[in-house]
DNA sequence: CCAGATATGTAGTGTTCACTACAGATGTGG
DNA sequence: CCACATCTGTAGTGAACACTACATATCTGG
């Protein structure tokens, strides 16, 4: 029994192209025709490789979060909670206005509200965002234990807050805000984390 | 020349129903069939009254922002910049988790990313959000002039910040966060505005 | 009561959508 | 070289979409 004809395209390269289409148009706004054209393949190849449109989205999300997690590891490596927040939000201001990518964040642009039959998509995106929030929360728990954050601070609430600001910045970026505007938001937002930081003596 | 047969439905009541459908499913996710059923009318009545799907959305947005502006007037009537931010964000935590409405905010849920042919929808929503931001900015400009905000503060950046947090909270609400979680975010967020407030002597 | 004007309900229109049947191409194991 | 397995391109499939033609109903002005 033979192995069959080998695939002629690289799955990860194709996923990068699909990611960009979902990023720009959202899950429902992206059509199979746009996706296949961007990926440089025909529909049967797409379906053989990824199952269906939703499977393709999940594969694209896997790739997106994988790359993003590398960066998140750098973020939480910052020495203090305040620096974690600053590194995260300033980094997001940069990344979400990087002309190499569509504006905003795939985990937001992908789809906040969806029609009947795609109800699971917003939850899928929310689950991925929650992963980042958990990572932040763990980091802030540590910061509190280290005395970096005040004993009265709530690490989970802080993580939720930073996550919420990130999402808000993503929406702003996708609707035309420039890098400077996002940096201003990040700069103000960091001050709330500062307010929860212990005084440096 | 006669006036013609009068319309048998109330436009504002119908708009309220349409608003809810757009709110829950987004512009692209909402179908004409869902809209007409919720509005209790047939397609020809919808098109005669609102032109097309996008016209219906704009009419729904007009109604939404009209109601919202009444509330925003109350928000900016708070005595200090800090209280404005608190009233706004805490109010949003309440409103976006009010079971009487779909979760989140129509100006976010309506559509962040759209497919070809609906590119103007996200901009339309962004323009409405910008109105609220302008109102906040004007209020913060006044707060700075009154010495309520520090001389070094940036009212426009603060307004952008509060607006961004609002949007982030909307996304969280639509993906299942409860009222308490949003209130925690609001509570942390207010502290950034507090940090820009002059010390009370 | 009639002419003109607008609204309504039924029943479609063409288009676009996600998805696939099928035939031919290209690989492996024997 | 042959049986088999998998991929690829062409050309569709039925379903759902936004939108509308048309006949009928209900109003106003004269």
mmCIF file of C-alpha atoms (C1' of nucleotides) in Angstrom, chain C:
data_model
loop_
_atom_site.group_PDB
_atom_site.id
_atom_site.type_symbol
_atom_site.label_atom_id
_atom_site.label_comp_id
_atom_site.label_asym_id
_atom_site.label_seq_id
_atom_site.Cartn_x
_atom_site.Cartn_y
_atom_site.Cartn_z
ATOM 1 C "C1'" DC C 1 -67.484 57.078 -4.350
ATOM 2 C "C1'" DC C 2 -63.549 57.586 -7.092
ATOM 3 C "C1'" DA C 3 -58.480 58.511 -8.280
ATOM 4 C "C1'" DG C 4 -54.045 58.587 -6.541
ATOM 5 C "C1'" DA C 5 -50.704 57.182 -3.200
ATOM 6 C "C1'" DT C 6 -48.472 54.284 -0.013
ATOM 7 C "C1'" DA C 7 -48.274 49.755 2.787
ATOM 8 C "C1'" DT C 8 -48.692 44.826 2.968
ATOM 9 C "C1'" DG C 9 -48.208 39.655 2.024
ATOM 10 C "C1'" DT C 10 -46.915 36.112 -1.180
ATOM 11 C "C1'" DA C 11 -43.743 34.334 -3.711
ATOM 12 C "C1'" DG C 12 -40.226 34.695 -5.897
ATOM 13 C "C1'" DT C 13 -35.248 36.802 -8.173
ATOM 14 C "C1'" DG C 14 -30.210 36.289 -9.058
ATOM 15 C "C1'" DT C 15 -26.073 35.894 -6.402
ATOM 16 C "C1'" DT C 16 -22.978 34.110 -3.265
ATOM 17 C "C1'" DC C 17 -21.991 30.957 0.148
ATOM 18 C "C1'" DA C 18 -19.568 26.618 2.147
ATOM 19 C "C1'" DC C 19 -18.660 22.491 0.495
ATOM 20 C "C1'" DT C 20 -17.885 18.274 -2.779
ATOM 21 C "C1'" DA C 21 -18.043 14.579 -6.923
ATOM 22 C "C1'" DC C 22 -15.080 13.195 -10.022
ATOM 23 C "C1'" DA C 23 -11.364 12.435 -13.031
ATOM 24 C "C1'" DG C 24 -6.612 12.787 -13.612
ATOM 25 C "C1'" DA C 25 -1.968 13.322 -11.540
ATOM 26 C "C1'" DT C 26 1.743 11.731 -8.510
ATOM 27 C "C1'" DG C 27 3.568 9.358 -5.103
ATOM 28 C "C1'" DT C 28 4.865 4.302 -2.421
ATOM 29 C "C1'" DG C 29 5.152 -0.836 -1.688
ATOM 30 C "C1'" DG C 30 5.502 -5.208 -3.891
#
